[in-house]
XYZ file of C-alpha atoms in Angstrom:
550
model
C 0.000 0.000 0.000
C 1.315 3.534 -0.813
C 0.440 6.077 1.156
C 1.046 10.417 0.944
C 2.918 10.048 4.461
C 6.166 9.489 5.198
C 6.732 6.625 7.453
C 8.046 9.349 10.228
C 4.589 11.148 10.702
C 2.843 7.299 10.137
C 4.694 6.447 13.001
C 3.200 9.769 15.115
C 0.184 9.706 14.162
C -0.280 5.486 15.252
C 1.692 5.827 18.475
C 0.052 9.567 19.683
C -3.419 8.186 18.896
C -3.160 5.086 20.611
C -3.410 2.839 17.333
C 0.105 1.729 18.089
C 2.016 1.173 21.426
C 5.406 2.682 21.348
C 6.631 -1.281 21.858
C 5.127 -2.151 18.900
C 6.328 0.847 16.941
C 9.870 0.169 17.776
C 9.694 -3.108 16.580
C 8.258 -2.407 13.445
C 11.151 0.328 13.012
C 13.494 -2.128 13.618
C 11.949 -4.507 11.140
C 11.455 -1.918 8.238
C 15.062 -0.726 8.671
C 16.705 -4.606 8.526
C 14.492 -5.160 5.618
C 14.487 -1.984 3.744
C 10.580 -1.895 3.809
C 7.698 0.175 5.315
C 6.640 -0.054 8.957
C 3.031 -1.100 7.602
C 4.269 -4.753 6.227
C 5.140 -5.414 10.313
C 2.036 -4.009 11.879
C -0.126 -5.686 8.928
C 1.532 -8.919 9.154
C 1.723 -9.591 12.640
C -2.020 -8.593 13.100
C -0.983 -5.223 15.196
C -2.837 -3.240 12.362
C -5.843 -3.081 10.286
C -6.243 -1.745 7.489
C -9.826 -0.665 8.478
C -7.554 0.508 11.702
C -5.661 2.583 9.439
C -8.017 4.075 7.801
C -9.539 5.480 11.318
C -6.226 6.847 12.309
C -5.629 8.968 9.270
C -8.827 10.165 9.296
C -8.765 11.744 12.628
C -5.373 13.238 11.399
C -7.005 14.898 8.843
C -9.896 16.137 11.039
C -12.548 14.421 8.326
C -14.909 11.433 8.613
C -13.646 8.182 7.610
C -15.505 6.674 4.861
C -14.882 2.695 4.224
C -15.146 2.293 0.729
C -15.049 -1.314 1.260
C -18.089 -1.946 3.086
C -20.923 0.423 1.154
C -22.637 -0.151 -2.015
C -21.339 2.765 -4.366
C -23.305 3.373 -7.549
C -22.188 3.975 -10.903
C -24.339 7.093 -11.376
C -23.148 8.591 -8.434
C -19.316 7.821 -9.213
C -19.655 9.276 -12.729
C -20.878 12.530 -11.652
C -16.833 13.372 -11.070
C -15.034 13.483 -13.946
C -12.537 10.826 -14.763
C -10.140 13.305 -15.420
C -9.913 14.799 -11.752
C -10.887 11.425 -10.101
C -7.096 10.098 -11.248
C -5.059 13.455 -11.209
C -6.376 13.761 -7.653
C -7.222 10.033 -6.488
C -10.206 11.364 -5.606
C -14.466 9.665 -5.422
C -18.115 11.244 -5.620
C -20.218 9.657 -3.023
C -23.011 11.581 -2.290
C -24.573 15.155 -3.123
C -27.541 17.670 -1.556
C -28.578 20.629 -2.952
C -25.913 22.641 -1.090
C -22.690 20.348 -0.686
C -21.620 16.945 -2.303
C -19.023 14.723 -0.488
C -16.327 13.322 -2.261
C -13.302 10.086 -0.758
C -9.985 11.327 -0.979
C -6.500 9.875 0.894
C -5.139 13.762 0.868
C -7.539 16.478 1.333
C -4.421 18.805 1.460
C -2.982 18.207 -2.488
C -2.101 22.053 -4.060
C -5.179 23.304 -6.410
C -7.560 20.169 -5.110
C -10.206 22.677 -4.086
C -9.749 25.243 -7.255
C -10.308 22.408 -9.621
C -12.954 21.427 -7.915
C -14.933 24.677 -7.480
C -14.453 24.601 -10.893
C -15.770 21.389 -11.480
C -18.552 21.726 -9.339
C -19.316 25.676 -9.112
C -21.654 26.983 -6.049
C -21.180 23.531 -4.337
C -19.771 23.442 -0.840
C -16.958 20.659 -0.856
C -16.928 18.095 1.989
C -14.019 15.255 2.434
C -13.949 11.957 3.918
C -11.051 10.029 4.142
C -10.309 6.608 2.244
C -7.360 4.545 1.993
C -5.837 4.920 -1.931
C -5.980 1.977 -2.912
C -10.003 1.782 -2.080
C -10.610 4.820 -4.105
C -8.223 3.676 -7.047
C -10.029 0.042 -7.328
C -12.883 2.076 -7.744
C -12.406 3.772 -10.803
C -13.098 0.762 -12.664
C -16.816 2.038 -13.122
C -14.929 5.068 -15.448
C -14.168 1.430 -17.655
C -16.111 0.776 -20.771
C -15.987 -2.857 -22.135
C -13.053 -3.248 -24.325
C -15.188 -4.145 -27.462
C -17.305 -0.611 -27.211
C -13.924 0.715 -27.407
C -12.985 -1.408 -29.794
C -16.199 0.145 -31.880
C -15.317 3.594 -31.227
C -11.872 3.658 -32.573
C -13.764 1.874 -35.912
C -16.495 4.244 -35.825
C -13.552 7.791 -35.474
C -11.724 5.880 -38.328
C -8.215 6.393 -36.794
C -5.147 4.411 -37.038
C -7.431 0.985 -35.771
C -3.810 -1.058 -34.967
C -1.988 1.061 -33.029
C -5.252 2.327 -30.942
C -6.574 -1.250 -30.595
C -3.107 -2.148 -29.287
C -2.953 1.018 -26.953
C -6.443 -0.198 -25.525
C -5.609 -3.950 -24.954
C -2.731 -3.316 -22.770
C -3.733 -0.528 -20.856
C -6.458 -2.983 -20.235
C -4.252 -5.522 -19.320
C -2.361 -3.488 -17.056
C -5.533 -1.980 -15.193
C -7.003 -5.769 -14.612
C -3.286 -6.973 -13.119
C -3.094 -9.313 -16.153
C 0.285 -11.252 -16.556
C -0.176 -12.431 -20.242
C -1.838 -11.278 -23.377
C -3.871 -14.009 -25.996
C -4.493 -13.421 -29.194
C -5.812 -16.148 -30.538
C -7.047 -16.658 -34.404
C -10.289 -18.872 -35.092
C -12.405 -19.477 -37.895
C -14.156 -16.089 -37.970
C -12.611 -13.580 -35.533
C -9.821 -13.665 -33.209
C -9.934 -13.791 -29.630
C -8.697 -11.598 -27.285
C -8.261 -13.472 -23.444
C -6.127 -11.968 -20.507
C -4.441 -14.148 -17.875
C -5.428 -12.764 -14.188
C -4.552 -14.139 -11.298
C -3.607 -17.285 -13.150
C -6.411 -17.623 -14.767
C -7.441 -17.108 -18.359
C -10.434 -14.970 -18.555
C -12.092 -13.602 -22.292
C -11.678 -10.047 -22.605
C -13.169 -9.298 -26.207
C -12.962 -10.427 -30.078
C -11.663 -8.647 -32.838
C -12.962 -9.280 -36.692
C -10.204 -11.089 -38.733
C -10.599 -7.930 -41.195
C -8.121 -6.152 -38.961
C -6.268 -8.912 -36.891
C -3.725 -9.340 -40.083
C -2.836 -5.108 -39.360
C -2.884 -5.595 -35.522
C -0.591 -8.759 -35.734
C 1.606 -6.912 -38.478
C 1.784 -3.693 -35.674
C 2.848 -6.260 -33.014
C 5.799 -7.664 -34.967
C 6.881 -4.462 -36.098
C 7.005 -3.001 -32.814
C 8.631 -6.290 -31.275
C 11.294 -6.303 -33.940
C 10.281 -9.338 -35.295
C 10.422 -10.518 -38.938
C 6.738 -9.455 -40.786
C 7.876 -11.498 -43.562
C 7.973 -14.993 -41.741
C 4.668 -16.639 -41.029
C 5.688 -20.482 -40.855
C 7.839 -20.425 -37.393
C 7.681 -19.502 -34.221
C 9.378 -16.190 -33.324
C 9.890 -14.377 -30.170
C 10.975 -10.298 -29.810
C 10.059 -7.715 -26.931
C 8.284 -4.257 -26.593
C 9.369 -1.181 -24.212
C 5.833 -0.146 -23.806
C 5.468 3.833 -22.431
C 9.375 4.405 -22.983
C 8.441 7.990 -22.899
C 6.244 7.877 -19.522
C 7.372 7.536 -16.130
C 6.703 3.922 -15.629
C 7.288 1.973 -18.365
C 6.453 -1.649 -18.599
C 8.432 -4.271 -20.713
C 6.782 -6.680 -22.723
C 8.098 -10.197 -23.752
C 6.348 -11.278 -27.798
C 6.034 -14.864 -28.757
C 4.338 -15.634 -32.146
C 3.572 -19.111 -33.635
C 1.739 -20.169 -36.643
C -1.056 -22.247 -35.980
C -3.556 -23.894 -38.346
C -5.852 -20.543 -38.485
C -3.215 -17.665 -38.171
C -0.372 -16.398 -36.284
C -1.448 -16.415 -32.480
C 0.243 -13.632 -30.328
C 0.963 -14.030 -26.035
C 2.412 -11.113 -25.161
C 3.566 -10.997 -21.740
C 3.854 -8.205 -19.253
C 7.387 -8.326 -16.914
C 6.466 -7.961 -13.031
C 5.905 -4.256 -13.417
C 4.827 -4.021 -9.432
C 8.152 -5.357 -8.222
C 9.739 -2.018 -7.172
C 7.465 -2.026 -4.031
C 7.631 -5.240 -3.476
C 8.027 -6.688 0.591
C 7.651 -9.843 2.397
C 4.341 -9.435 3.673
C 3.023 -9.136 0.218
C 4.608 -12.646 -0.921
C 2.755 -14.430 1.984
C 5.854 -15.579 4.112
C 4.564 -15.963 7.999
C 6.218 -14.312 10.435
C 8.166 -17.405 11.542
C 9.456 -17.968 7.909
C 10.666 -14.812 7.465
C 12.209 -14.641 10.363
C 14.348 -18.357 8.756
C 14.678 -16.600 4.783
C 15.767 -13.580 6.645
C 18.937 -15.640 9.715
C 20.024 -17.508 5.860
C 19.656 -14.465 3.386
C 22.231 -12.049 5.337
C 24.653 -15.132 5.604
C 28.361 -14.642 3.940
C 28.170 -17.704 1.528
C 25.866 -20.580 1.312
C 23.205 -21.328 -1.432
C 19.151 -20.356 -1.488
C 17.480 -22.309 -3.556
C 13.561 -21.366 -4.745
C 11.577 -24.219 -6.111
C 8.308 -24.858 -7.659
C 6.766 -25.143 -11.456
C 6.958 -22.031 -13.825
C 4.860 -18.936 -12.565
C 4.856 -19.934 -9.116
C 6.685 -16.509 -7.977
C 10.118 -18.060 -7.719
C 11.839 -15.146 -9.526
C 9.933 -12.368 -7.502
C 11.268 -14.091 -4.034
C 14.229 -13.471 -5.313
C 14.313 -10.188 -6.152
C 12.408 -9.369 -2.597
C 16.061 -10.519 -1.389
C 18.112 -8.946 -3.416
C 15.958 -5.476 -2.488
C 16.347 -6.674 1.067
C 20.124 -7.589 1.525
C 21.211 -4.577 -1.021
C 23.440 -2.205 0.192
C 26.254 0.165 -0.964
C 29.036 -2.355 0.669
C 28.273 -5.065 -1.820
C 28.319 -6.649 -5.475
C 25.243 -7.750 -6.182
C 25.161 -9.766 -9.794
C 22.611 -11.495 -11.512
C 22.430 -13.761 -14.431
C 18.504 -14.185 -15.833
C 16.407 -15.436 -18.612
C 14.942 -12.865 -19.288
C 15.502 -9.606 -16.777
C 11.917 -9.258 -15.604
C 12.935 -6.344 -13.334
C 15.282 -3.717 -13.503
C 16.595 -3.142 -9.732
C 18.745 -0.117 -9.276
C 22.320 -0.585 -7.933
C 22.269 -4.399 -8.676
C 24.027 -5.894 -11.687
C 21.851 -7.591 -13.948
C 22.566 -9.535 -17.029
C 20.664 -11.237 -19.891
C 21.422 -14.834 -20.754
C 22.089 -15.106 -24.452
C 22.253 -18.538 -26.461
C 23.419 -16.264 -29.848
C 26.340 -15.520 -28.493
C 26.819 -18.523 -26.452
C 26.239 -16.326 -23.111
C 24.534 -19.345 -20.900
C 23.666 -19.869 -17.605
C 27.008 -21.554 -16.896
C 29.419 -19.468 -18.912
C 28.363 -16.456 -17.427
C 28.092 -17.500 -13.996
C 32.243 -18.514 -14.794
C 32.605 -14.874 -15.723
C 29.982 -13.448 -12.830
C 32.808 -15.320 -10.133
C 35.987 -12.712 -11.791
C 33.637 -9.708 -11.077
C 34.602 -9.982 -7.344
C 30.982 -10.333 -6.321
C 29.119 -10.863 -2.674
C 26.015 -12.263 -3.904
C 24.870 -13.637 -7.360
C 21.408 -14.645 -8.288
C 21.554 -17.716 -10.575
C 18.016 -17.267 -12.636
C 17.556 -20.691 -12.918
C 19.667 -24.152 -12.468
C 19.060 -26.036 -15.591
C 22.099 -28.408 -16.240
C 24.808 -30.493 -14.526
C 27.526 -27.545 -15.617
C 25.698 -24.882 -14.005
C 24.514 -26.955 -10.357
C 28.644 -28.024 -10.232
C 29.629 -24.283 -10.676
C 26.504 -22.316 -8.400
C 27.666 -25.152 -5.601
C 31.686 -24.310 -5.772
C 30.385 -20.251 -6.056
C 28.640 -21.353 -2.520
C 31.365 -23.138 -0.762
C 34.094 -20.183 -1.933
C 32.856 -17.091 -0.232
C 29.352 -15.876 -2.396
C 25.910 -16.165 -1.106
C 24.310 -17.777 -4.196
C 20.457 -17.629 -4.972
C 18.313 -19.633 -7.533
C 15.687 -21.162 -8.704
C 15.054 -24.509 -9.432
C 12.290 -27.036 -10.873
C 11.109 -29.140 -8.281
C 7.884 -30.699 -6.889
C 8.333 -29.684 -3.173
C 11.627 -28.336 -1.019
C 12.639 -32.052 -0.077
C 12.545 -33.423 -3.944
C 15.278 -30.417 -4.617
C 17.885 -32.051 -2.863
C 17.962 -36.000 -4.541
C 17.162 -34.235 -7.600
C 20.842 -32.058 -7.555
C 22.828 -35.128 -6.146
C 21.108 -36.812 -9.652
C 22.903 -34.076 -11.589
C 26.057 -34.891 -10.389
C 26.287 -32.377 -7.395
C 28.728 -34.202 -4.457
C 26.853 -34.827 -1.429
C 29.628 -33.632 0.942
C 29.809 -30.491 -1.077
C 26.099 -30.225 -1.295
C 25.766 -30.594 2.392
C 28.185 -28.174 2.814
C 26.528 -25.466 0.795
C 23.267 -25.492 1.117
C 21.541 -23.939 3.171
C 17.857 -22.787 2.876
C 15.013 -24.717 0.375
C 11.882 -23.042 -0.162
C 9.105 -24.467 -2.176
C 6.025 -22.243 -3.149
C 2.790 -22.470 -4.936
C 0.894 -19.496 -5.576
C -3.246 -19.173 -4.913
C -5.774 -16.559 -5.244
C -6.901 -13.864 -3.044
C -10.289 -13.694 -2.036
C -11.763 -10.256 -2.872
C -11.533 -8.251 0.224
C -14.487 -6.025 -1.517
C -16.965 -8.451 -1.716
C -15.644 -11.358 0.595
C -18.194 -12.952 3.179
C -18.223 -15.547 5.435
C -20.095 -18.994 5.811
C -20.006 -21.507 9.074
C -19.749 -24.936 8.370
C -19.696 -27.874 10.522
C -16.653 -30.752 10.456
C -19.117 -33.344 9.316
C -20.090 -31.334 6.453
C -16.309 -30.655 5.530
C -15.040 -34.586 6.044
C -18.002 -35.535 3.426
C -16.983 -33.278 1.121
C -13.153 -33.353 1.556
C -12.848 -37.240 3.272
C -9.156 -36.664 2.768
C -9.030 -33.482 4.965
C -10.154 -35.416 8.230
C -6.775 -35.260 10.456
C -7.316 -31.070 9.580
C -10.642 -30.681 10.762
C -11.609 -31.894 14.407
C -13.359 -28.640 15.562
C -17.257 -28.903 15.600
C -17.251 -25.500 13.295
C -15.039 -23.419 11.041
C -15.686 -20.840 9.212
C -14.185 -20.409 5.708
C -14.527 -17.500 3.357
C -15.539 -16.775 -0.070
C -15.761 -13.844 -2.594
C -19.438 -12.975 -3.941
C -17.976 -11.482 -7.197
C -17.813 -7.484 -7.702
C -16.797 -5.181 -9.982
C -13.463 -4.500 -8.390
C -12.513 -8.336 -9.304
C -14.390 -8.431 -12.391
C -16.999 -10.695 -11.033
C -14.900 -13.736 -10.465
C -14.313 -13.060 -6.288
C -10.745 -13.141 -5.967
C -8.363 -10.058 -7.045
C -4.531 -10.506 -6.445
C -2.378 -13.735 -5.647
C -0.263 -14.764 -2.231
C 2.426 -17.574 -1.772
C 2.261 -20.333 0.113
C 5.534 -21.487 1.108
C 7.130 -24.788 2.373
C 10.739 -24.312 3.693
C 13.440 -26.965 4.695
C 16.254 -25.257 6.996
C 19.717 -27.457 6.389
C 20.446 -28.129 10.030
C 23.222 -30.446 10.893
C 20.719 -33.507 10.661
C 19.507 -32.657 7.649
C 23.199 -32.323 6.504
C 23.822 -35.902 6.917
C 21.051 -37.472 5.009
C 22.433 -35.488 2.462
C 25.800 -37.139 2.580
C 24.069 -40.395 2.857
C 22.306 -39.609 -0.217
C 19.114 -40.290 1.698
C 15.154 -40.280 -0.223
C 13.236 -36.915 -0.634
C 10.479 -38.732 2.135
C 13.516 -38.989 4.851
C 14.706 -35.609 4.034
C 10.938 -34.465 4.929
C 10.007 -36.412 7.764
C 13.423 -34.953 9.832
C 12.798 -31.212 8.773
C 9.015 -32.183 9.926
C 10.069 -33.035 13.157
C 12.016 -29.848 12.970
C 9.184 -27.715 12.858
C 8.712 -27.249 8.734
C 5.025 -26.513 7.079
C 3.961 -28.400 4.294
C 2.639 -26.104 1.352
C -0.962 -27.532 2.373
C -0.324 -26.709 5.723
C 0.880 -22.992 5.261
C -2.409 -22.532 2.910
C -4.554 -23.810 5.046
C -3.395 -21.071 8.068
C -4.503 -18.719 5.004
C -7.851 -20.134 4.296
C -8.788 -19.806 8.014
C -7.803 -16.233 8.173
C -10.048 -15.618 4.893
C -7.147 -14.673 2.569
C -8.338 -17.689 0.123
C -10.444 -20.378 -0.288
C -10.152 -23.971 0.515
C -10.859 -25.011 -3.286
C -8.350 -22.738 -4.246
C -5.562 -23.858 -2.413
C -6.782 -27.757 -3.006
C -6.042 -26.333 -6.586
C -2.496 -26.271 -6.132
C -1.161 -28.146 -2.908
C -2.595 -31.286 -1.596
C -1.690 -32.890 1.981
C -0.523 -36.194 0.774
């Protein structure tokens, strides 16, 4: 969450209103300033602080009601009454009106010309504030959205340049719905458009085959990809906004299929910059393991889990985390999904024969403190990220694995030594990522243990209680109807303690491996979802989706 207050007058406001005790406080100071983060991922992760709480606080520091957008039923007709215009310059929302004053939700009733622009807007009007948190009032502005094919229409209807605009609206759409990936997909009469939210593919709109052919042509011209070729697969990338102050890369892959070229375009982790550990999911007691083994001096980190399970954007909450002006960081990647400022970042290349291995050779003569491996892929790579361990670097990567226990036979398979293995390692996290349930339209049902056993007979050890009550999302527009909005981690972490260091050497099974950090106090991925689905954050189903507890 980003709010207009520095983290100073956050931390006066909290404490001289009694939101906060000064205990608390000076923990979470401690905590923001070992992890380069705000003082709001401590209070909202270890339950000191709502965001509801929050909300209350600033309010009564701006001397205006507090107005949860969260909990009332806002119309369109009211919201549109402020024009889109002024609602984004000034992250501002109409709520109500009488014949003297209307009342409008801001998150800074004190921004420079707020009030001229509005006695403009509104002219005779007494103005009245209430106070909202800014990401309320932003997820609001979705009622300002027409559908995509209405714009789609319009641009046909002006007659302007129908590629480029088409384009323009598709990922602006994109990026407003948090979508990861881009389809473009050719059929027999039109060509659909889907976007990929939250993991899941959702339609978004059609487009008439009469201008796909100019829109795919656009696409591969921007890309700098071949318009020529139409027979095999080719891949190229976009800068999109270059000229704006956030611009987002985009990665372009285009194969032929048997009705036309079909286009994913995917959109590179654009959020990252304000990225912290409470926002990946980690519990307090995990962090407080990824945090003891990230600030080591050497030793190896290894991420696992199947491709867009988050494993890169752990990372890089590390690298922001342990980067300071005493140390060389270096990565190696395929591709760069972020740009982080003050770390070292390079692009694999198989053209010019720059791989994962031969650059992490050359990485280990740039006299470096940490190095991010992007991903261990090959017997040359494990041999060299394990002897980059054991001589001095903390080493980070990512690796394909089922769960954290499976990592470790499956490196001894490539050829890793056990005793150097053993020696090196240090830290194995697994992760998995599920949906978040729509905290706009989420409710809550109570349902009895018999109920749950008959519908989830393998769940009985979990469930002993009489009742429980679980959470769902009743679909809104802020989530586009489908009840969850945003994804969390679960996590499953083995710590390499001296026991576990010897069933390494003795090249013991993944289930032996388990069973001791088990008896050590590690979470299965089930089990770290399931602390989520009871605190409403996402849905049994959900996390059944992607972690089962057998």
């Amino acid at each position: 969450m980003i709010l207009n207050l520095s983290d100073e007058i956050l931390q006066q406001i909290l404490v001289s209103e009694s939101y906060v005790s000064a205990e608390d406080m000076a923990r979470a100071v401690d905590f923001a300033k070992r992890n380069k983060t705000s003082i709001m991922d401590y209070l909202f992760s270890q339950n000191i602080l709502s965001r509801d709480l929050l909300g209350q606080a600033l309010a009564e520091y701006y001397k205006i009601p507090y107005f949860d957008l969260n909990s009332r039923e806002l119309v369109a007709e009211q919201i549109l009454k402020l024009p889109e215009e002024l609602a984004v310059q000034f992250n501002i929302l109409f709520l109500t009106e009488n014949k003297n004053q209307i009342l409008l939700a801001t998150a800074d009733p004190t921004q420079p010309d707020l009030m001229d622009a509005l006695g403009q807007a509104f002219p005779g009007k007494t103005i009245l504030f209430a106070y909202s948190l800014p990401d309320d009032i932003r997820d609001k502005f979705v009622f300002y959205r027409k559908t995509l094919e209405t714009r789609f229409a319009q641009i046909l209807q002006e007659k302007k340049r129908v590629a480029p605009e088409i384009i323009d609206e598709i990922i602006k759409d994109a990026i407003f719905y948090r979508a990861s990936d881009i389809h473009l997909e050719p059929q027999a009469k039109e060509a659909l458009l889907r976007f990929r939210i939250d993991g899941v593919l959702q339609d978004a709109g059609h487009i008439t085959l009469e201008y796909y052919d100019n829109i795919l042509n656009l696409v591969k011209v921007l890309a700098h990809i071949r318009t020529d070729e139409h027979l095999s697969a080719q891949d190229g990338a976009i800068r999109y906004g270059a000229n704006t102050p956030n611009p987002i890369d985009l990665r372009v892959s285009i194969i032929p299929t048997v009705n036309g070229e079909k286009v994913v375009i995917r959109l590179l982790s654009q959020y990252i910059s304000n990225l912290s550990f409470a926002d990946l999911g980690l519990s307090y007691k995990d962090h407080q393991i990824l945090e003891h083994n990230m600030h080591r001096q050497f030793g190896m980190i290894l991420v696992t889990g199947p491709t867009g399970s988050g494993k890169t954007t752990t990372l890089y909450a590390v690298l922001k985390s342990v980067k300071n002006p005493g140390i060389n960081i270096t990565t190696i990647e395929d591709p760069v999904e972020y740009k982080i400022s003050g770390v070292n970042q390079i692009q694999v290349n198989e053209q010019t024969n720059l791989t994962f291995a031969k650059g992490l050779r050359s990485v280990l003569r740039q006299d470096p403190n940490v190095i991010l491996v992007g991903e261990i892929r090959d017997q040359e790579t494990s041999e060299i990220a394990v002897n980059a361990a054991l001589t001095g670097h903390l080493l980070l990567s990512t690796f394909h694995a089922n769960d954290a226990s499976t990592a470790v036979p499956r490196l001894l398979d490539m050829g890793v030594e056990p005793f150097l293995l053993s020696s090196t390692l240090k830290l194995v996290i697994a992760q998995r990522l599920v949906r978040r349930i729509c905290e706009r339209c989420r409710y809550s049902t109570k349902i009895t243990s018999v109920d749950l056993i008959k519908k989830y007979p393998y769940l009985k050890k979990y469930f002993s209680d009489k009742t429980y009550t679980l959470y769902q999302g009743k679909g809104c527009r802020a989530c586009n109807y489908t009840g969850f909005k945003g994804r969390i981690a679960v996590f499953e972490l083995i710590s390499i303690t001296p026991e576990i260091e010897r069933l390494i050497v003795a090249k013991a099974p993944a289930q032996d491996i388990w069973r001791m950090a088990q008896s050590q106090g590690s979470r299965s991925l089930f089990e770290d979802g399931l602390e989520k689905v009871e605190t409403g954050i996402t849905t049994l189903d959900d996390l059944l989706r992607i972690a089962r507890p057998f």
